[in-house]
Short mmCIF file of N, CA and C in Angstrom, two decimals:
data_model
loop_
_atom_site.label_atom_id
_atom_site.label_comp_id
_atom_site.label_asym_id
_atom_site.label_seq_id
_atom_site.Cartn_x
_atom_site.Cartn_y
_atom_site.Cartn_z
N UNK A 1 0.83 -1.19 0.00
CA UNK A 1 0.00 0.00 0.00
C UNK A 1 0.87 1.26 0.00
N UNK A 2 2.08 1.27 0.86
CA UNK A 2 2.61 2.41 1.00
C UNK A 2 3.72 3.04 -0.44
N UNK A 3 3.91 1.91 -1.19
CA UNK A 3 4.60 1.65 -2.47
C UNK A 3 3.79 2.35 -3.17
N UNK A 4 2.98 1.96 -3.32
CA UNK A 4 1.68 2.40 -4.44
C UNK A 4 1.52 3.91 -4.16
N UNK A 5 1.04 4.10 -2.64
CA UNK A 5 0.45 5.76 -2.42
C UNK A 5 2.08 6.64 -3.02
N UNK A 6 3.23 6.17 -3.08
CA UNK A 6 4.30 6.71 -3.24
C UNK A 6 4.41 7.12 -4.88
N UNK A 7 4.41 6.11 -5.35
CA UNK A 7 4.25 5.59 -7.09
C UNK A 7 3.27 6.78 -7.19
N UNK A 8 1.64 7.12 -6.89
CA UNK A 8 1.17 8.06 -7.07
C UNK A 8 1.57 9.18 -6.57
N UNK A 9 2.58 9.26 -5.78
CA UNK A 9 2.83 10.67 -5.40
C UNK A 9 3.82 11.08 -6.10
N UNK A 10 4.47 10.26 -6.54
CA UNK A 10 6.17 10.68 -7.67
C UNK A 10 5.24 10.59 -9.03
N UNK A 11 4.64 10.52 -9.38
CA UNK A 11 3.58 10.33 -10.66
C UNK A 11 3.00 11.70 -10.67
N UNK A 12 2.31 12.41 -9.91
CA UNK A 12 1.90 13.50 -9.52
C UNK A 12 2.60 14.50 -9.60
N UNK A 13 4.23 14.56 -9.01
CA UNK A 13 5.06 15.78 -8.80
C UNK A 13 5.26 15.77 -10.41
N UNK A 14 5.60 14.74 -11.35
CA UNK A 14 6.08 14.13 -12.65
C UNK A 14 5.10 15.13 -13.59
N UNK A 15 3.66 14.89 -13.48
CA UNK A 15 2.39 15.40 -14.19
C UNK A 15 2.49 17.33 -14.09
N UNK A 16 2.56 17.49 -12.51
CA UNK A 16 2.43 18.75 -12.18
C UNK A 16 3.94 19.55 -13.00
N UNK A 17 5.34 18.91 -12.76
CA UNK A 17 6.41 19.43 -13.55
C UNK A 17 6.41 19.68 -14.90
N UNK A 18 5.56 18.78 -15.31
CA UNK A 18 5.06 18.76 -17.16
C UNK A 18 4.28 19.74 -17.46
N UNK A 19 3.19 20.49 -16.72
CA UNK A 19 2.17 21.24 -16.72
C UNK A 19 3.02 22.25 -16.88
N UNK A 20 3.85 22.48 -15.97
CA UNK A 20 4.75 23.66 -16.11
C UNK A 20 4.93 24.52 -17.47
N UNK A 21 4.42 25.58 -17.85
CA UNK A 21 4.80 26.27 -18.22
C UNK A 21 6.33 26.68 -19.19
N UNK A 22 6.58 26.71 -20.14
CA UNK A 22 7.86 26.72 -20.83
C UNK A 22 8.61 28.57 -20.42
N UNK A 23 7.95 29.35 -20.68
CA UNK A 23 8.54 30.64 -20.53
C UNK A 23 6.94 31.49 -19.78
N UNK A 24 7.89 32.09 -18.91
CA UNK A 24 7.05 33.13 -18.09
C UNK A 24 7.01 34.60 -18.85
N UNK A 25 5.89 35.18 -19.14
CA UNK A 25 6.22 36.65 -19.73
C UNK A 25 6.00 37.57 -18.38
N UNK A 26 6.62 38.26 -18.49
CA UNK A 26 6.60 39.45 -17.57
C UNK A 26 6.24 40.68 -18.45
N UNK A 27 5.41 41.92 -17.65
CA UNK A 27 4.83 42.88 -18.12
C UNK A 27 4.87 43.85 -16.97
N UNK A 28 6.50 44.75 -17.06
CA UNK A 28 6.41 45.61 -16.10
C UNK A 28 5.48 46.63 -16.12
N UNK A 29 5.81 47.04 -17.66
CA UNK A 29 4.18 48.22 -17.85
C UNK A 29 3.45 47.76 -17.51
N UNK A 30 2.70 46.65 -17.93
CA UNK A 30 1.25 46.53 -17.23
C UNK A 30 0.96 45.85 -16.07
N UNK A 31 1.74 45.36 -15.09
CA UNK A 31 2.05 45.06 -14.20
C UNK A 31 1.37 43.88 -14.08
N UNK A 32 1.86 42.52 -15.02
CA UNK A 32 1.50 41.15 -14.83
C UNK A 32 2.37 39.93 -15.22
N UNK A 33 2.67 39.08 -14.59
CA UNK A 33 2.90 37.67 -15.00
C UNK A 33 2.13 36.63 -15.61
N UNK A 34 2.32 35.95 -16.73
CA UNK A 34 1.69 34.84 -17.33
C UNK A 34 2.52 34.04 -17.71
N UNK A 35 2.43 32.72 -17.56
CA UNK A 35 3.01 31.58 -18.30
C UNK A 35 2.35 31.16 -19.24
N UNK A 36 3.61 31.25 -20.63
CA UNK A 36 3.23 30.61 -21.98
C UNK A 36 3.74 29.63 -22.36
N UNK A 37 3.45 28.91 -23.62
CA UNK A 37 4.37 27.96 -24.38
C UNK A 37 5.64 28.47 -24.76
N UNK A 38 5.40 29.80 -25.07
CA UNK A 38 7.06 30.59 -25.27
C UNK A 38 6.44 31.96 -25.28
N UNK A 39 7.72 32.54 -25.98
CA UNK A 39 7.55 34.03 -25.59
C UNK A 39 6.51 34.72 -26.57
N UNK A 40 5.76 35.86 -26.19
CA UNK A 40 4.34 36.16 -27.32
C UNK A 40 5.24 37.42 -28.29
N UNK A 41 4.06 37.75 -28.94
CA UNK A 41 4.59 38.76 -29.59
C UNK A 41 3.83 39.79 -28.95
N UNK A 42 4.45 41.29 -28.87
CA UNK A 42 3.60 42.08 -28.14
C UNK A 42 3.58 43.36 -29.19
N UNK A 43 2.36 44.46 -29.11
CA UNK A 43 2.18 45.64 -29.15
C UNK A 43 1.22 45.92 -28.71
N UNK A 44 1.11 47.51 -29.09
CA UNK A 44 0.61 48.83 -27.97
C UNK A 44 -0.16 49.25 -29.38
N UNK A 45 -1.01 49.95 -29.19
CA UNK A 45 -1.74 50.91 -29.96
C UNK A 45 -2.69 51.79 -28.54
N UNK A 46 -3.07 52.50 -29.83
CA UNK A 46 -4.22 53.69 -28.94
C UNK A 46 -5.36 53.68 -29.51
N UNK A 47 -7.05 53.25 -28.73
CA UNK A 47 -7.73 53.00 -28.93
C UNK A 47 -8.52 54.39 -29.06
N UNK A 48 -9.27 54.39 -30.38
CA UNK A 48 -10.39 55.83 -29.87
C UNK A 48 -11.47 55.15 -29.50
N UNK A 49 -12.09 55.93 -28.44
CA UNK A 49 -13.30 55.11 -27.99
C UNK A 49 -14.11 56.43 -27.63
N UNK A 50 -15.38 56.54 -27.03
CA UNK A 50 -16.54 57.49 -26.43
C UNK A 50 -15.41 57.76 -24.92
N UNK A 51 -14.31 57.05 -24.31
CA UNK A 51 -14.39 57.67 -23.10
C UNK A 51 -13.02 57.97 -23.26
N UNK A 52 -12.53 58.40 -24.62
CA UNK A 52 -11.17 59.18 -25.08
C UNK A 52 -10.32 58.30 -25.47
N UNK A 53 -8.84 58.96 -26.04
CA UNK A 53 -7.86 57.69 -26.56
C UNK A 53 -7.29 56.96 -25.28
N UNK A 54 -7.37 55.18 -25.58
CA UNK A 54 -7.41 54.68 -24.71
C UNK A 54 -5.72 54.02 -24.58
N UNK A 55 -4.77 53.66 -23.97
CA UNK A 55 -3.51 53.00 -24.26
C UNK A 55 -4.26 51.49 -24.28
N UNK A 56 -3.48 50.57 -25.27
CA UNK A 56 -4.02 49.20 -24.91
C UNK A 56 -2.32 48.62 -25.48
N UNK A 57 -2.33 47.70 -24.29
CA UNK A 57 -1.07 47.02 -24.45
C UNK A 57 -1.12 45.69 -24.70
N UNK A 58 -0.75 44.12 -26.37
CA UNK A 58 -1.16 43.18 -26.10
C UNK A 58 -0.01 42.13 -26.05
N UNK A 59 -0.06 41.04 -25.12
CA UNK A 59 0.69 39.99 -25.45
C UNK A 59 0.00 38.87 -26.09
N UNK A 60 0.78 38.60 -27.34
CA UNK A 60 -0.26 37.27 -28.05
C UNK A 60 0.57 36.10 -27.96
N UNK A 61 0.18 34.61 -28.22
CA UNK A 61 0.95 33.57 -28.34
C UNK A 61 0.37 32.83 -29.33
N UNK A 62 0.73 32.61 -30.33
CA UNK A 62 -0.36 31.93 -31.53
C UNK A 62 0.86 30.31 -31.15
N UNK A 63 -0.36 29.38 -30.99
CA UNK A 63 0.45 27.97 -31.10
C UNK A 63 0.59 27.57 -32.43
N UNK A 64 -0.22 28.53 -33.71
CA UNK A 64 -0.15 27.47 -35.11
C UNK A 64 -0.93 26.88 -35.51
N UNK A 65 -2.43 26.41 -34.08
CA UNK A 65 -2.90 25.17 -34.63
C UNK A 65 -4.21 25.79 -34.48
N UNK A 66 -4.66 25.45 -33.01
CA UNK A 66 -5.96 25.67 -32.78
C UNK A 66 -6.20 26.38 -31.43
N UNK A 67 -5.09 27.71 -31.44
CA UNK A 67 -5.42 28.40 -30.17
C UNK A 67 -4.65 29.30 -30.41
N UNK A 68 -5.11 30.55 -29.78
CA UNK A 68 -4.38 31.92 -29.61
C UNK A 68 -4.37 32.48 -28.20
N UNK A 69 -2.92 32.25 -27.46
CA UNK A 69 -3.40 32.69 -26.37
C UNK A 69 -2.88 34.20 -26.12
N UNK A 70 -3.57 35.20 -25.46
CA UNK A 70 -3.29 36.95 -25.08
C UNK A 70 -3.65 36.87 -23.97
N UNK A 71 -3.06 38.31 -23.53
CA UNK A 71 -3.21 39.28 -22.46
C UNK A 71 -3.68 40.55 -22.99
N UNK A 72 -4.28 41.08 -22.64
CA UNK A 72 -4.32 42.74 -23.35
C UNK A 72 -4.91 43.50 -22.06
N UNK A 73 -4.30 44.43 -21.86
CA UNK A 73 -4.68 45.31 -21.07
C UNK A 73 -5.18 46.87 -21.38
N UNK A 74 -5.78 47.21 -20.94
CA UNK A 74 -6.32 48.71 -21.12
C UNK A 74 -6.34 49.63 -20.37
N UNK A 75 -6.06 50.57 -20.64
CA UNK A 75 -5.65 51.77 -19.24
C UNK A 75 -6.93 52.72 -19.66
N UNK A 76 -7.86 53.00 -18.83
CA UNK A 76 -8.67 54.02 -19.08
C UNK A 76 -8.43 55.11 -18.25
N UNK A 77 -9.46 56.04 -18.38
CA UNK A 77 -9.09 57.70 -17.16
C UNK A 77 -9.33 57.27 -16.07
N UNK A 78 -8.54 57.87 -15.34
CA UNK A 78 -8.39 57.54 -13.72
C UNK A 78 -10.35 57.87 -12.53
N UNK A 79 -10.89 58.36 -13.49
CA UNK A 79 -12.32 58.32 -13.09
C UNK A 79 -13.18 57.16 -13.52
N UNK A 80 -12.50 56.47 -14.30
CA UNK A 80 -13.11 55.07 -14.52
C UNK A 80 -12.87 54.12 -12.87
N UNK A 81 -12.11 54.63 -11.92
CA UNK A 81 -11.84 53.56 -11.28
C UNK A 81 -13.43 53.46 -10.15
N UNK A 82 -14.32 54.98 -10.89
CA UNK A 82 -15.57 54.80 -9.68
C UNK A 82 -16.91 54.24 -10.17
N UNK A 83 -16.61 53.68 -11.72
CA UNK A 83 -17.35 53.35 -11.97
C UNK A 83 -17.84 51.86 -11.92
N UNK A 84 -19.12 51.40 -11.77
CA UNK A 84 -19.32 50.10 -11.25
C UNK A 84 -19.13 49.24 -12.40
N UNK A 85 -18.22 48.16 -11.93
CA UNK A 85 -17.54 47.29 -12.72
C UNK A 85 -18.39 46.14 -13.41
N UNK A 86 -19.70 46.33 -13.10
CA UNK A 86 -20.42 45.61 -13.83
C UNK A 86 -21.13 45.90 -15.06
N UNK A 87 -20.88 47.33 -14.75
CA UNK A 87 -21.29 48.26 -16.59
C UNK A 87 -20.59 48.21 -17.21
N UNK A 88 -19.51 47.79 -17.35
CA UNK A 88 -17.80 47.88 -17.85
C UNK A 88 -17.57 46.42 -18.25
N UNK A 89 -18.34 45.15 -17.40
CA UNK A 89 -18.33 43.98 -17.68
C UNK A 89 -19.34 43.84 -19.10
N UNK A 90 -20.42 44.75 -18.81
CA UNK A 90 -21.68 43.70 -19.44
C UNK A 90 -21.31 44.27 -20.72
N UNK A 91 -20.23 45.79 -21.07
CA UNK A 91 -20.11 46.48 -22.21
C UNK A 91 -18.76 45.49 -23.23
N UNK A 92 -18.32 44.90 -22.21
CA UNK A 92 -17.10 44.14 -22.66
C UNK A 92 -17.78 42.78 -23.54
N UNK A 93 -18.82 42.32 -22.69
CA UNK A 93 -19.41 40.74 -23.33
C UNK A 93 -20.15 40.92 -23.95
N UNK A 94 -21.15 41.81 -24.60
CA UNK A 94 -21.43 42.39 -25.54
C UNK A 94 -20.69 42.38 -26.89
N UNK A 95 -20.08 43.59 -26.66
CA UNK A 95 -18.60 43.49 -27.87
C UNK A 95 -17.80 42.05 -28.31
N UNK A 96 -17.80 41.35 -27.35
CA UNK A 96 -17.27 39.99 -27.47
C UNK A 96 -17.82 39.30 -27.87
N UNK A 97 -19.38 38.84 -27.58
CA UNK A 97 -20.18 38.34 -28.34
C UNK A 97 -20.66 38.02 -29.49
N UNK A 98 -20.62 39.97 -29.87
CA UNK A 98 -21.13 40.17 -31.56
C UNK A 98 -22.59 39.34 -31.38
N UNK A 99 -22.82 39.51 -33.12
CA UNK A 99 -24.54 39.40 -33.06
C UNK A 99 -24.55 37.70 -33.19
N UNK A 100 -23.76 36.90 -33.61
CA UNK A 100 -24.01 35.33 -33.19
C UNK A 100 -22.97 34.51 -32.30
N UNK A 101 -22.71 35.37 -31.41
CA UNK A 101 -21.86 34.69 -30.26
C UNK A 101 -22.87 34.12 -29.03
N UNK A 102 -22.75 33.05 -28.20
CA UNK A 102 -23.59 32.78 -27.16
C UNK A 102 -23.01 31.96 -26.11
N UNK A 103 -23.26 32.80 -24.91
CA UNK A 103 -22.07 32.83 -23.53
C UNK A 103 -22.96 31.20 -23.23
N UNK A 104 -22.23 30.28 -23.34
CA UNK A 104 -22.08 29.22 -22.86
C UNK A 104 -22.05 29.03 -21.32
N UNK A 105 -21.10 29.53 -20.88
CA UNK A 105 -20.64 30.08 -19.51
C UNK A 105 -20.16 31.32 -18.83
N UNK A 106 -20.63 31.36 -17.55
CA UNK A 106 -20.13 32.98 -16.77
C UNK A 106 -20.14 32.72 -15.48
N UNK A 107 -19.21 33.40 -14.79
CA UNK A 107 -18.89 33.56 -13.46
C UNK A 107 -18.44 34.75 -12.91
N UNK A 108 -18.20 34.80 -12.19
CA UNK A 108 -17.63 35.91 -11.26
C UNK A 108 -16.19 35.27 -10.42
N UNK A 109 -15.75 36.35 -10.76
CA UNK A 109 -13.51 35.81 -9.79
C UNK A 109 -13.49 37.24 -9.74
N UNK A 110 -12.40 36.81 -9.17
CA UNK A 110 -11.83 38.08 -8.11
C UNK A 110 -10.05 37.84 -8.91
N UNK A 111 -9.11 38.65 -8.46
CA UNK A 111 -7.76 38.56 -8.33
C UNK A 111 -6.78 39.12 -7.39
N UNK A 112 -6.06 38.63 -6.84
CA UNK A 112 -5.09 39.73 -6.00
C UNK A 112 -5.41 39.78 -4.86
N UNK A 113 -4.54 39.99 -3.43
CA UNK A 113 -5.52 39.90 -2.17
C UNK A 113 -5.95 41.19 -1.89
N UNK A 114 -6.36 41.71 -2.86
CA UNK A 114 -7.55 43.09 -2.46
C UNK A 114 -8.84 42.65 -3.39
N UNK A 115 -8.49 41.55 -3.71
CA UNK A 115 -10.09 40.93 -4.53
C UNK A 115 -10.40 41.91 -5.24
N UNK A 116 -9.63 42.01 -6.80
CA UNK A 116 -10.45 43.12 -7.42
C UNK A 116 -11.43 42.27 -8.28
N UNK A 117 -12.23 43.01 -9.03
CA UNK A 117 -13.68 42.35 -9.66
C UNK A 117 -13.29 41.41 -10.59
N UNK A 118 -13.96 40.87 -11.09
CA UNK A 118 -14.06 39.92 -12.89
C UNK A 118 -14.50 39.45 -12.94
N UNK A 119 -14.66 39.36 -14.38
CA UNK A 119 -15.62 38.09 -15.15
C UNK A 119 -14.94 36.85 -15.75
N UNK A 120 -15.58 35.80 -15.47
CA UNK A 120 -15.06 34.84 -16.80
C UNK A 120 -16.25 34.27 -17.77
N UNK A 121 -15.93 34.07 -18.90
CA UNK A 121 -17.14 33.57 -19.95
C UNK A 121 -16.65 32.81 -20.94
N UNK A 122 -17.45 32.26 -21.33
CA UNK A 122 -17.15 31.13 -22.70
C UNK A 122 -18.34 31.46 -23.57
N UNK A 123 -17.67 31.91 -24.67
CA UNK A 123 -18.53 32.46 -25.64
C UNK A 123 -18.40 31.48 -27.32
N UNK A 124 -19.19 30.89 -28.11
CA UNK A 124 -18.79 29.83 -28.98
C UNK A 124 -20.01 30.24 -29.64
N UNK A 125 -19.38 30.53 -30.75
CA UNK A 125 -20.14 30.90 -32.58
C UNK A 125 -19.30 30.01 -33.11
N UNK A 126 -19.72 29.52 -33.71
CA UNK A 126 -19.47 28.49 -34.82
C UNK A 126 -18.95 27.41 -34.34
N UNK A 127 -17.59 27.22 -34.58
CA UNK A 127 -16.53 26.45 -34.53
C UNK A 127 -15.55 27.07 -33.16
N UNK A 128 -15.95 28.24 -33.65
CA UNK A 128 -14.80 29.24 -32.87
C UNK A 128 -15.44 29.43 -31.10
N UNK A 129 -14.20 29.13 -30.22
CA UNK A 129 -14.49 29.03 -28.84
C UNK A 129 -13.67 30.65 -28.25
N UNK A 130 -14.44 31.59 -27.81
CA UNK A 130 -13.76 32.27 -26.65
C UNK A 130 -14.00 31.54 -24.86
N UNK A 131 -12.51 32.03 -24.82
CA UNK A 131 -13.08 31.78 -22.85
C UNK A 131 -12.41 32.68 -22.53
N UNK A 132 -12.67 33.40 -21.78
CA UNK A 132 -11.85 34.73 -21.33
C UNK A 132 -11.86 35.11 -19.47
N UNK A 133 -11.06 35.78 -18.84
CA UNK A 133 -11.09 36.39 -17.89
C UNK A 133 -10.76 37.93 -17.71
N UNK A 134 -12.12 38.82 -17.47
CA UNK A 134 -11.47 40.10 -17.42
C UNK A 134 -11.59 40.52 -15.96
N UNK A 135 -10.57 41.25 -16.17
CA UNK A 135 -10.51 41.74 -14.62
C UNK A 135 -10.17 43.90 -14.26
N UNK A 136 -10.99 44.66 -13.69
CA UNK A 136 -11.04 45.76 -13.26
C UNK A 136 -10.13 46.06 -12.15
N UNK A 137 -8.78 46.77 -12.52
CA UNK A 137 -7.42 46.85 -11.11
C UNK A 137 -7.70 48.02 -10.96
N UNK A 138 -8.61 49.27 -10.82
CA UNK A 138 -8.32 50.49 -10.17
C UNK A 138 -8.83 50.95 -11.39
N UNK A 139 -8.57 51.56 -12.66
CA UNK A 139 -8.44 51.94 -13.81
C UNK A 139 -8.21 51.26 -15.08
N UNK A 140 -7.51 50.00 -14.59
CA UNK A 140 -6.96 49.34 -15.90
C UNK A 140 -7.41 47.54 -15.90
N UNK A 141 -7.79 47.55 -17.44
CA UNK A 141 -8.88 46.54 -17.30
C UNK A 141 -7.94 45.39 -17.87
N UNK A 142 -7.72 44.38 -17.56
CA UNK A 142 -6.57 43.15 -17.99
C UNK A 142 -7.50 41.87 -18.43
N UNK A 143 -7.61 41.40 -19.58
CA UNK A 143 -8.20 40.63 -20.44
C UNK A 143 -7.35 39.73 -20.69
N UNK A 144 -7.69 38.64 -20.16
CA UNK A 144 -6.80 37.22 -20.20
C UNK A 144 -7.73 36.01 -21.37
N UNK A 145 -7.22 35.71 -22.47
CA UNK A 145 -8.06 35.23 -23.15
C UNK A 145 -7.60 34.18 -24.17
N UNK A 146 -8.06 33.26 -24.36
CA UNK A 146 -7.69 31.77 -25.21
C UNK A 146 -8.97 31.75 -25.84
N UNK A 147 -8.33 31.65 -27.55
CA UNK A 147 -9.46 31.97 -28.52
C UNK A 147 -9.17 30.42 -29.79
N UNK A 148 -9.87 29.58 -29.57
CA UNK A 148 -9.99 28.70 -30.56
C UNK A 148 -11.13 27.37 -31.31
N UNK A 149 -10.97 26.27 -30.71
CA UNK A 149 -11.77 25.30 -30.99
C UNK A 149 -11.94 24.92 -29.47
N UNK A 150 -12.98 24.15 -29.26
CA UNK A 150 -13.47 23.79 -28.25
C UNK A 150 -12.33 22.87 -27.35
N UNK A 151 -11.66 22.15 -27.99
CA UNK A 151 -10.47 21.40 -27.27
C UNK A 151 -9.19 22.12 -27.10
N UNK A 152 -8.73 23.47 -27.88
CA UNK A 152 -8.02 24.31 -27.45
C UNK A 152 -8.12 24.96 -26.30
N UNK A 153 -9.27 25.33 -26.00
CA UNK A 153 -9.17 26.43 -24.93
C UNK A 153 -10.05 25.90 -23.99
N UNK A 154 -10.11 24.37 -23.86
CA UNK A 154 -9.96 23.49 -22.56
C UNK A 154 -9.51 23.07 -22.43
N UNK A 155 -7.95 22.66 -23.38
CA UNK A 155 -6.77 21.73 -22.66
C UNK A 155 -5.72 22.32 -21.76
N UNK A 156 -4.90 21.84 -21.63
CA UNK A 156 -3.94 22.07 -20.70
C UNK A 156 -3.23 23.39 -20.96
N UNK A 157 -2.54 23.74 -22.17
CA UNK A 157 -1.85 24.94 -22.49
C UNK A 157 -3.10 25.97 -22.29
N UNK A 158 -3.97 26.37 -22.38
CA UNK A 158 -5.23 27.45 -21.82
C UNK A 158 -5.53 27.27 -20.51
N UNK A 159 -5.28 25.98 -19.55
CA UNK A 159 -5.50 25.87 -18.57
C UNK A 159 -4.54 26.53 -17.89
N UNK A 160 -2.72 26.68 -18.25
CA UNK A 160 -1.87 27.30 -17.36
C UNK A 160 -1.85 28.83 -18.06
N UNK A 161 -2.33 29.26 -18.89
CA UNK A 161 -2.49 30.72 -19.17
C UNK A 161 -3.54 30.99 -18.29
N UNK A 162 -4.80 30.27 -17.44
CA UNK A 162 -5.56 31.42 -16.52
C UNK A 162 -5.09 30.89 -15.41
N UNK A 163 -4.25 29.63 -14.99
CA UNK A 163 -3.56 29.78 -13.66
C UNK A 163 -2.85 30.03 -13.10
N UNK A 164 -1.85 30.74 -13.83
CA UNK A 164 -0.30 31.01 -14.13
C UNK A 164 -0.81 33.05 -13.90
N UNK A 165 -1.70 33.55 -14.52
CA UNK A 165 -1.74 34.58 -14.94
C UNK A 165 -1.80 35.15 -13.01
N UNK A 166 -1.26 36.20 -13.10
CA UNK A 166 -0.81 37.26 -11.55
C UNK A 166 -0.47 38.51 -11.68
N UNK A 167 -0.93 39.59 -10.86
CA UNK A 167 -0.69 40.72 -10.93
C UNK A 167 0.95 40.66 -9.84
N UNK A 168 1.63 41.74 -10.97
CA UNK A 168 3.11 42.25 -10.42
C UNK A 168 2.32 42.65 -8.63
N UNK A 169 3.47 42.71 -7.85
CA UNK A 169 3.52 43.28 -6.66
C UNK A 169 3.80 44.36 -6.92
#
């Protein structure tokens, strides 16, 4: 018995070391950690929007096949930080949606030990699977997101992009 519970426990550390993550990206500007398959490609643009030009900063990771994994963050005006984060959610899944998208799934998470707000959702038109996590830090809105086929962005490489993902200290 005690062989065996062992065998599963060196089997376990074995599984969990494999899960691991290949390269960590760091994002001092936007102040986050994520683990990818490797390193993404990143840029910045400036968004015009109704609540002025917005900075948006993205990290992408295209595997090639059947998944795209990002980060993108958004910095809005520092008076966005009083606005209730659920008008800001429902304006986000909307846009994400489009006119034949349909949220499969939704929840509510938190991040960080000041519990800031978020959403998560799974949104699937066609073929094509979103699952996303957004999250409201004060002003700046951080969109964690794996965009592909239904077995992409529930296997394992999408699984350590939303467990891996952490706000800088």
């Amino acid at each position: 018995m005690r062989s065996a519970a062992l065998c599963l426990l060196i089997t376990a550390s074995a599984v969990a070391e494999e899960r691991k993550p290949k390269f960590t990206y760091e994002s001092n500007e936007s102040g986050f950690t994520v683990g990818l398959p490797g390193p993404p490609k990143t840029s910045s643009q400036n968004l015009t929007t109704v609540a002025g030009t917005l900075p948006v900063h993205t990290a992408r990771y295209d595997s090639g096949s059947d998944l795209v994994l990002s980060v993108t963050t958004t910095n809005y005006p520092k008076d966005f930080a009083t606005l209730k984060p659920e008008k800001l959610f429902d304006g986000i899944l909307d846009a994400m949606r489009g006119a034949d998208g349909k949220v499969t799934e939704k929840a509510e998470v938190t991040i960080g030990a000041d519990k800031h707000p978020g959403r998560e959702w799974r949104i699937e038109a066609g073929k094509q699977v979103i699952r996303v996590r957004v999250y409201l830090v004060g002003s700046r809105l951080y969109q964690v997101m794996a965009n592909g086929s239904k077995d992409g962005v529930s296997g394992s490489v999408a699984e350590d992009l939303f467990r891996t993902f952490d706000l800088m200290k």
